[in-house]
């Protein structure tokens, strides 16, 4: 079997799992419990190793394949999809960035191959917020012999009940401080989780707070460490993974809303109408608007993924895609609620849950105002850099010489 065929089959398995996960999504939303069973199923389907290199036992998928899998899972249970997307982001970086020490690469990949061993980054903090705003973390790593001793407080540690490792962003206490990510096993002494996640949507992500109290990490278990004065360096190309997979989750929630609305309007036939609601022009127009929004989303997400995999430049377009896709997802679920009427807002139906999940997309940094400011500055910079060349106008011509003789009517 070729690698391409294996990936195609993996995507088919993801589509099947997305449908199965949808059957228990209401339970996880109502209870806020973490969907452990979903990750057992993802491991059994070989999907946790989707982006791991083939020579290391994975499927060797790129962003296009990861997008297909995450989208399929999100359509059924988006909290699972968000945790999975973060796992993929870390594993692709591990595979290609060159920033990971070889012993950490081997450790993380071996565990991922043998069982459910999720990994995510922990960067956001209560006081300084996201590092995307430019502030250094308050989490400190002290060198003590052959270990780092890490103390700090991280928020929004998505998937923490099942994470095997967390890449903790911290500053060293050296005379010339350095900034880096320290690979911390969640089984280490001094780690505790503070239950803080009680959001309106995406309730099963368990994005709780992570408290580190003098946690020991071997001195060599650090990656991408550099002078703190240089700030956090992000790989602009690798940003495509975040800017594609995260909005795909909320697009998936919107597609779940669309699916329910179609089922509802095609099976609901009020006696006063004598036909299904789907025959009403207003319903058809609304569904058409939703289709426009979701079609644009699909095309935008796919284009960034394909550009990344092909090595083509995309500049700030990826951030603009995140902005647009999440806004479109919210617009689609809002319209679906309007068309669904009272059944749409009933908690007995999934539509209101899909809407709450889609709204959660706004919480992901960078926020839309920062994206718009970045795009504006880029446009102004291009204008300032463009040479002011004199242009010759195209001559104005007010008539056209007929090519054929015009014969009048007799």
Coordinates of C-alpha atoms in Angstrom, one line a residue:
X1 CA 0.0 0.0 0.0
X2 CA 1.4 3.4 -1.0
X3 CA 1.8 6.3 1.5
X4 CA -0.8 8.3 -0.4
X5 CA -3.3 5.4 -0.1
X6 CA -2.7 5.1 3.6
X7 CA -3.3 8.8 4.1
X8 CA -6.6 8.6 2.1
X9 CA -7.7 5.7 4.3
X10 CA -6.8 7.7 7.4
X11 CA -8.9 10.6 6.3
X12 CA -11.8 8.2 5.7
X13 CA -11.3 6.9 9.2
X14 CA -11.4 10.4 10.6
X15 CA -14.6 11.1 8.8
X16 CA -16.2 8.0 10.3
X17 CA -14.9 8.9 13.8
X18 CA -16.2 12.5 13.5
X19 CA -19.7 11.0 12.9
X20 CA -19.3 8.7 15.9
X21 CA -18.0 11.5 18.2
X22 CA -21.0 13.6 17.3
X23 CA -23.2 11.0 19.1
X24 CA -21.5 11.7 22.5
X25 CA -20.7 15.4 22.0
X26 CA -23.8 16.5 23.9
X27 CA -22.6 14.5 27.0
X28 CA -19.2 16.2 27.0
X29 CA -20.7 19.6 26.5
X30 CA -23.2 19.1 29.4
X31 CA -20.7 17.6 31.8
X32 CA -17.5 19.3 30.8
X33 CA -15.7 16.0 31.1
X34 CA -12.7 15.4 29.0
X35 CA -13.3 13.0 26.0
X36 CA -10.7 10.4 26.9
X37 CA -12.4 7.7 24.8
X38 CA -12.2 9.8 21.7
X39 CA -8.4 9.8 21.9
X40 CA -8.2 6.1 22.4
X41 CA -10.2 5.8 19.1
X42 CA -7.9 8.3 17.4
X43 CA -4.8 6.3 18.5
X44 CA -6.4 3.0 17.4
X45 CA -7.1 4.6 14.0
X46 CA -3.5 5.6 13.6
X47 CA -4.5 9.3 13.5
X48 CA -2.3 10.6 16.3
X49 CA 0.7 9.8 14.1
X50 CA -0.7 11.5 11.0
X51 CA 2.0 14.1 10.6
X52 CA 4.9 11.9 12.0
X53 CA 7.5 11.0 9.4
X54 CA 7.0 7.6 7.7
X55 CA 10.4 6.4 8.7
X56 CA 9.5 7.0 12.3
X57 CA 6.3 5.0 12.1
X58 CA 3.9 7.8 11.1
X59 CA 1.9 8.6 8.0
X60 CA 4.0 11.5 6.9
X61 CA 1.1 13.9 6.3
X62 CA 1.3 17.6 5.8
X63 CA -0.9 20.5 6.6
X64 CA -3.4 19.6 3.9
X65 CA -4.0 16.2 5.4
X66 CA -4.0 17.5 8.9
X67 CA -6.6 20.0 7.9
X68 CA -8.8 17.3 6.4
X69 CA -8.6 15.2 9.6
X70 CA -9.2 18.1 12.0
X71 CA -12.1 19.4 10.0
X72 CA -13.8 15.9 10.0
X73 CA -13.3 15.5 13.8
X74 CA -14.5 19.1 14.5
X75 CA -17.7 18.5 12.6
X76 CA -18.5 15.9 15.2
X77 CA -16.9 17.1 18.5
X78 CA -14.8 20.3 18.2
X79 CA -13.2 20.1 21.6
X80 CA -11.5 16.9 20.6
X81 CA -10.4 18.5 17.3
X82 CA -8.8 21.5 19.1
X83 CA -6.7 19.2 21.3
X84 CA -5.7 17.2 18.3
X85 CA -4.8 20.3 16.3
X86 CA -2.4 21.4 19.0
X87 CA -0.9 17.9 19.1
X88 CA -0.3 18.0 15.3
X89 CA 1.2 21.5 15.5
X90 CA 3.8 20.3 18.0
X91 CA 4.6 17.1 16.1
X92 CA 5.1 18.8 12.8
X93 CA 7.4 21.3 14.4
X94 CA 9.3 18.4 16.0
X95 CA 9.6 16.7 12.6
X96 CA 10.7 19.7 10.5
X97 CA 11.8 22.7 12.5
X98 CA 15.3 21.5 13.6
X99 CA 14.7 23.2 16.9
X100 CA 14.1 20.0 18.9
X101 CA 17.1 18.1 20.3
X102 CA 17.3 14.6 18.9
X103 CA 16.8 12.8 22.3
X104 CA 13.5 14.7 22.8
X105 CA 12.4 13.9 19.2
X106 CA 13.0 10.2 19.9
X107 CA 11.3 10.3 23.3
X108 CA 8.1 12.0 22.1
X109 CA 7.7 10.1 18.9
X110 CA 8.2 6.7 20.6
X111 CA 5.6 7.5 23.2
X112 CA 3.2 8.7 20.5
X113 CA 3.7 5.5 18.5
X114 CA 3.0 3.3 21.5
X115 CA -0.1 4.9 23.0
X116 CA -2.0 8.1 23.7
X117 CA 0.8 10.6 24.5
X118 CA -0.4 14.1 23.7
X119 CA 1.7 17.2 23.7
X120 CA 0.9 20.9 23.8
X121 CA 2.6 24.2 24.5
X122 CA 1.8 26.3 27.6
X123 CA 2.6 30.0 27.0
X124 CA -0.3 32.2 28.2
X125 CA -0.2 33.5 31.8
X126 CA -2.7 35.3 34.0
X127 CA -0.8 38.6 34.3
X128 CA 1.0 38.9 31.0
X129 CA -1.5 37.2 28.8
X130 CA -0.4 35.8 25.4
X131 CA 3.2 36.2 24.3
X132 CA 1.8 37.4 21.0
X133 CA 1.4 40.8 22.7
X134 CA 5.2 41.0 23.2
X135 CA 5.6 40.5 26.9
X136 CA 8.0 38.0 28.4
X137 CA 6.6 35.3 30.7
X138 CA 6.8 35.5 34.4
X139 CA 7.5 31.7 34.6
X140 CA 11.2 31.3 35.8
X141 CA 13.6 28.5 35.1
X142 CA 16.5 28.3 37.6
X143 CA 19.6 26.3 36.9
X144 CA 20.4 24.0 39.8
X145 CA 23.1 21.5 39.0
X146 CA 22.1 19.4 36.0
X147 CA 18.4 20.4 36.1
X148 CA 16.3 23.4 35.5
X149 CA 13.8 24.2 38.3
X150 CA 10.7 25.8 36.9
X151 CA 8.2 27.9 38.8
X152 CA 5.2 29.6 37.3
X153 CA 1.5 29.8 36.4
X154 CA 0.1 29.0 32.9
X155 CA -3.5 29.4 31.8
X156 CA -5.5 27.7 29.1
X157 CA -3.5 24.5 29.1
X158 CA -5.8 22.9 26.5
X159 CA -6.1 19.1 26.9
X160 CA -4.3 19.0 30.2
X161 CA -6.1 15.9 31.6
X162 CA -4.4 13.7 28.8
X163 CA -1.2 15.6 28.0
X164 CA 2.0 13.6 28.5
X165 CA 4.2 16.7 28.0
X166 CA 3.9 20.4 28.1
X167 CA 6.3 22.7 26.3
X168 CA 6.5 25.5 29.0
X169 CA 7.7 28.9 27.9
X170 CA 9.9 30.3 30.6
X171 CA 12.8 32.8 31.2
X172 CA 16.0 31.7 32.9
X173 CA 17.3 33.6 36.0
X174 CA 20.8 33.8 34.5
X175 CA 22.8 37.1 34.5
X176 CA 21.8 37.3 30.8
X177 CA 18.3 35.8 30.8
X178 CA 17.3 33.4 28.1
X179 CA 13.9 32.5 26.8
X180 CA 13.0 29.0 25.8
X181 CA 10.5 26.1 25.9
X182 CA 11.1 23.5 28.5
X183 CA 9.7 20.0 27.9
X184 CA 7.9 19.2 31.2
X185 CA 6.3 15.8 31.7
X186 CA 2.9 16.2 33.4
X187 CA 3.8 13.4 35.8
X188 CA 6.6 15.5 37.3
X189 CA 6.6 16.4 41.0
X190 CA 5.5 20.0 41.7
X191 CA 2.8 20.1 38.9
X192 CA -0.8 20.7 39.7
X193 CA -3.9 21.6 37.7
X194 CA -6.3 24.2 38.9
X195 CA -9.8 23.7 37.5
X196 CA -10.7 27.1 35.9
X197 CA -12.2 26.2 32.6
X198 CA -15.9 27.0 32.6
X199 CA -16.5 28.5 29.2
X200 CA -19.7 28.9 27.2
X201 CA -18.5 26.7 24.4
X202 CA -15.7 24.2 23.7
X203 CA -16.4 22.9 27.2
X204 CA -14.7 19.6 26.9
X205 CA -11.2 21.0 26.1
X206 CA -10.5 21.3 29.9
X207 CA -8.2 24.3 29.2
X208 CA -7.4 24.7 32.9
X209 CA -4.6 26.4 34.7
X210 CA -1.2 24.7 35.1
X211 CA 0.8 25.5 38.3
X212 CA 4.5 24.7 38.4
X213 CA 6.2 24.8 41.8
X214 CA 10.0 24.1 41.5
X215 CA 9.5 21.4 38.9
X216 CA 12.8 19.7 37.9
X217 CA 13.6 19.2 34.2
X218 CA 16.9 17.8 32.9
X219 CA 19.1 20.7 31.7
X220 CA 19.2 19.3 28.1
X221 CA 15.3 19.1 27.9
X222 CA 14.9 22.6 26.4
X223 CA 14.3 23.8 22.9
X224 CA 14.7 27.0 21.0
X225 CA 16.5 28.8 23.8
X226 CA 17.9 32.2 23.0
X227 CA 18.6 35.6 24.7
X228 CA 15.4 36.9 26.2
X229 CA 16.1 40.3 24.9
X230 CA 15.3 39.0 21.4
X231 CA 11.8 38.1 22.5
X232 CA 9.8 35.1 21.3
X233 CA 10.7 34.1 17.8
X234 CA 8.0 32.5 15.7
X235 CA 8.4 30.7 12.5
X236 CA 6.1 32.6 10.1
X237 CA 5.7 29.7 7.8
X238 CA 4.8 27.3 10.7
X239 CA 2.2 29.9 11.7
X240 CA 0.1 28.5 8.9
X241 CA -0.6 25.4 11.0
X242 CA -2.1 27.5 13.8
X243 CA -3.9 29.9 11.4
X244 CA -5.4 27.0 9.4
X245 CA -6.2 24.3 12.0
X246 CA -7.7 26.5 14.7
X247 CA -10.2 28.2 12.4
X248 CA -11.0 24.9 10.8
X249 CA -12.4 23.7 14.2
X250 CA -15.0 26.5 14.3
X251 CA -15.8 26.0 10.6
X252 CA -16.4 22.4 11.6
X253 CA -18.9 23.5 14.3
X254 CA -20.6 25.7 11.7
X255 CA -20.9 22.7 9.3
X256 CA -22.5 20.7 12.1
X257 CA -25.0 23.5 12.5
X258 CA -25.7 23.5 8.8
X259 CA -26.2 19.7 8.8
X260 CA -28.7 19.9 11.6
X261 CA -30.6 22.7 10.0
X262 CA -30.9 20.8 6.7
X263 CA -32.2 17.7 8.5
X264 CA -34.6 19.8 10.5
X265 CA -36.1 21.8 7.6
X266 CA -36.4 18.8 5.3
X267 CA -38.2 16.7 7.9
X268 CA -40.4 19.3 9.6
X269 CA -43.6 19.9 7.7
X270 CA -46.1 22.1 9.5
X271 CA -49.8 21.3 8.7
X272 CA -50.4 25.0 7.9
X273 CA -47.7 24.7 5.2
X274 CA -48.5 21.3 3.9
X275 CA -44.8 20.8 2.9
X276 CA -41.4 20.7 4.5
X277 CA -39.9 23.9 5.7
X278 CA -37.1 23.5 3.2
X279 CA -39.6 24.5 0.4
X280 CA -40.0 28.0 1.9
X281 CA -38.1 30.6 -0.1
X282 CA -36.8 32.4 3.0
X283 CA -35.4 29.1 4.4
X284 CA -33.7 28.3 1.0
X285 CA -32.2 31.8 0.8
X286 CA -30.9 31.5 4.4
X287 CA -29.4 28.1 3.7
X288 CA -27.9 29.5 0.5
X289 CA -26.2 32.3 2.5
X290 CA -24.8 29.6 4.9
X291 CA -23.4 27.7 2.0
X292 CA -21.7 30.8 0.6
X293 CA -20.0 31.4 4.0
X294 CA -18.9 27.8 4.3
X295 CA -17.7 27.5 0.7
X296 CA -15.5 30.6 1.2
X297 CA -14.1 29.0 4.3
X298 CA -13.3 25.7 2.7
X299 CA -11.5 27.4 -0.2
X300 CA -9.5 29.8 2.0
X301 CA -8.4 27.1 4.4
X302 CA -7.5 24.7 1.6
X303 CA -5.5 27.4 -0.2
X304 CA -3.2 28.2 2.8
X305 CA -2.7 24.5 3.5
X306 CA -1.7 23.8 -0.1
X307 CA 0.5 26.8 -0.3
X308 CA 2.4 25.7 2.8
X309 CA 2.8 22.1 1.6
X310 CA 4.0 23.3 -1.8
X311 CA 6.5 25.7 -0.3
X312 CA 4.7 28.7 -1.8
X313 CA 4.8 32.1 0.0
X314 CA 1.6 33.4 1.7
X315 CA 2.8 36.2 3.9
X316 CA 0.1 37.6 6.2
X317 CA -2.7 35.9 4.3
X318 CA -2.8 33.1 6.8
X319 CA -3.8 35.5 9.6
X320 CA -6.4 37.0 7.4
X321 CA -7.8 33.6 6.8
X322 CA -8.1 32.9 10.5
X323 CA -10.0 36.2 10.9
X324 CA -12.4 35.5 8.0
X325 CA -13.1 31.8 8.6
X326 CA -14.0 32.3 12.3
X327 CA -16.2 35.3 11.5
X328 CA -17.9 33.3 8.8
X329 CA -18.5 30.4 11.1
X330 CA -20.2 32.6 13.7
X331 CA -22.3 34.3 11.0
X332 CA -23.4 30.9 9.7
X333 CA -24.4 29.5 13.1
X334 CA -26.2 32.8 13.9
X335 CA -28.2 32.6 10.7
X336 CA -28.9 28.9 11.4
X337 CA -30.4 29.9 14.8
X338 CA -32.6 32.4 13.1
X339 CA -33.9 29.8 10.7
X340 CA -34.2 27.1 13.3
X341 CA -36.7 29.1 15.5
X342 CA -37.6 27.7 18.9
X343 CA -36.3 24.2 18.1
X344 CA -32.9 25.8 17.2
X345 CA -32.4 27.3 20.7
X346 CA -33.6 24.2 22.5
X347 CA -30.9 22.4 24.4
X348 CA -32.5 19.1 23.3
X349 CA -31.0 19.9 19.8
X350 CA -27.3 20.5 18.9
X351 CA -27.7 23.8 17.1
X352 CA -27.3 26.1 20.1
X353 CA -24.2 24.1 21.1
X354 CA -22.7 24.5 17.6
X355 CA -23.3 28.2 18.0
X356 CA -21.6 28.4 21.4
X357 CA -18.7 26.5 20.1
X358 CA -18.3 28.7 17.1
X359 CA -18.4 31.8 19.3
X360 CA -15.4 30.5 21.2
X361 CA -13.2 31.0 18.2
X362 CA -13.0 34.7 19.0
X363 CA -10.9 33.9 22.1
X364 CA -7.8 32.7 20.1
X365 CA -4.9 35.1 19.8
X366 CA -4.2 37.2 17.9
X367 CA -7.5 38.9 18.2
X368 CA -9.1 40.4 15.1
X369 CA -8.1 43.9 15.9
X370 CA -4.5 42.9 16.0
X371 CA -4.8 41.0 12.8
X372 CA -6.4 44.0 11.1
X373 CA -3.7 46.4 12.4
X374 CA -0.9 44.0 11.2
X375 CA -2.5 43.8 7.7
X376 CA -2.9 47.6 7.6
X377 CA 0.8 48.2 8.5
X378 CA 1.8 45.7 5.9
X379 CA -0.2 47.5 3.3
X380 CA 1.2 50.9 4.3
X381 CA 4.7 49.5 4.3
X382 CA 4.2 48.1 0.7
X383 CA 3.0 51.5 -0.4
X384 CA 6.0 53.3 1.2
X385 CA 8.4 50.9 -0.4
X386 CA 6.9 51.1 -3.9
X387 CA 8.9 53.3 -6.3
X388 CA 7.1 56.4 -7.6
X389 CA 7.6 55.8 -11.3
X390 CA 6.2 58.3 -13.8
X391 CA 3.4 56.8 -15.8
X392 CA 2.3 57.6 -19.4
X393 CA -1.4 57.7 -19.7
X394 CA -3.1 55.5 -22.3
X395 CA -4.4 58.0 -25.0
X396 CA -8.1 58.7 -24.8
X397 CA -10.0 57.6 -27.9
X398 CA -13.7 58.5 -28.2
X399 CA -14.6 56.4 -31.2
X400 CA -13.8 53.1 -32.9
X401 CA -13.2 52.9 -36.6
X402 CA -15.7 50.2 -37.9
X403 CA -14.0 47.1 -39.1
X404 CA -16.8 46.2 -41.4
X405 CA -18.8 48.4 -43.7
X406 CA -22.2 49.3 -42.2
X407 CA -24.9 48.7 -44.7
X408 CA -28.1 50.6 -44.1
X409 CA -31.5 49.1 -44.3
X410 CA -33.3 49.6 -47.6

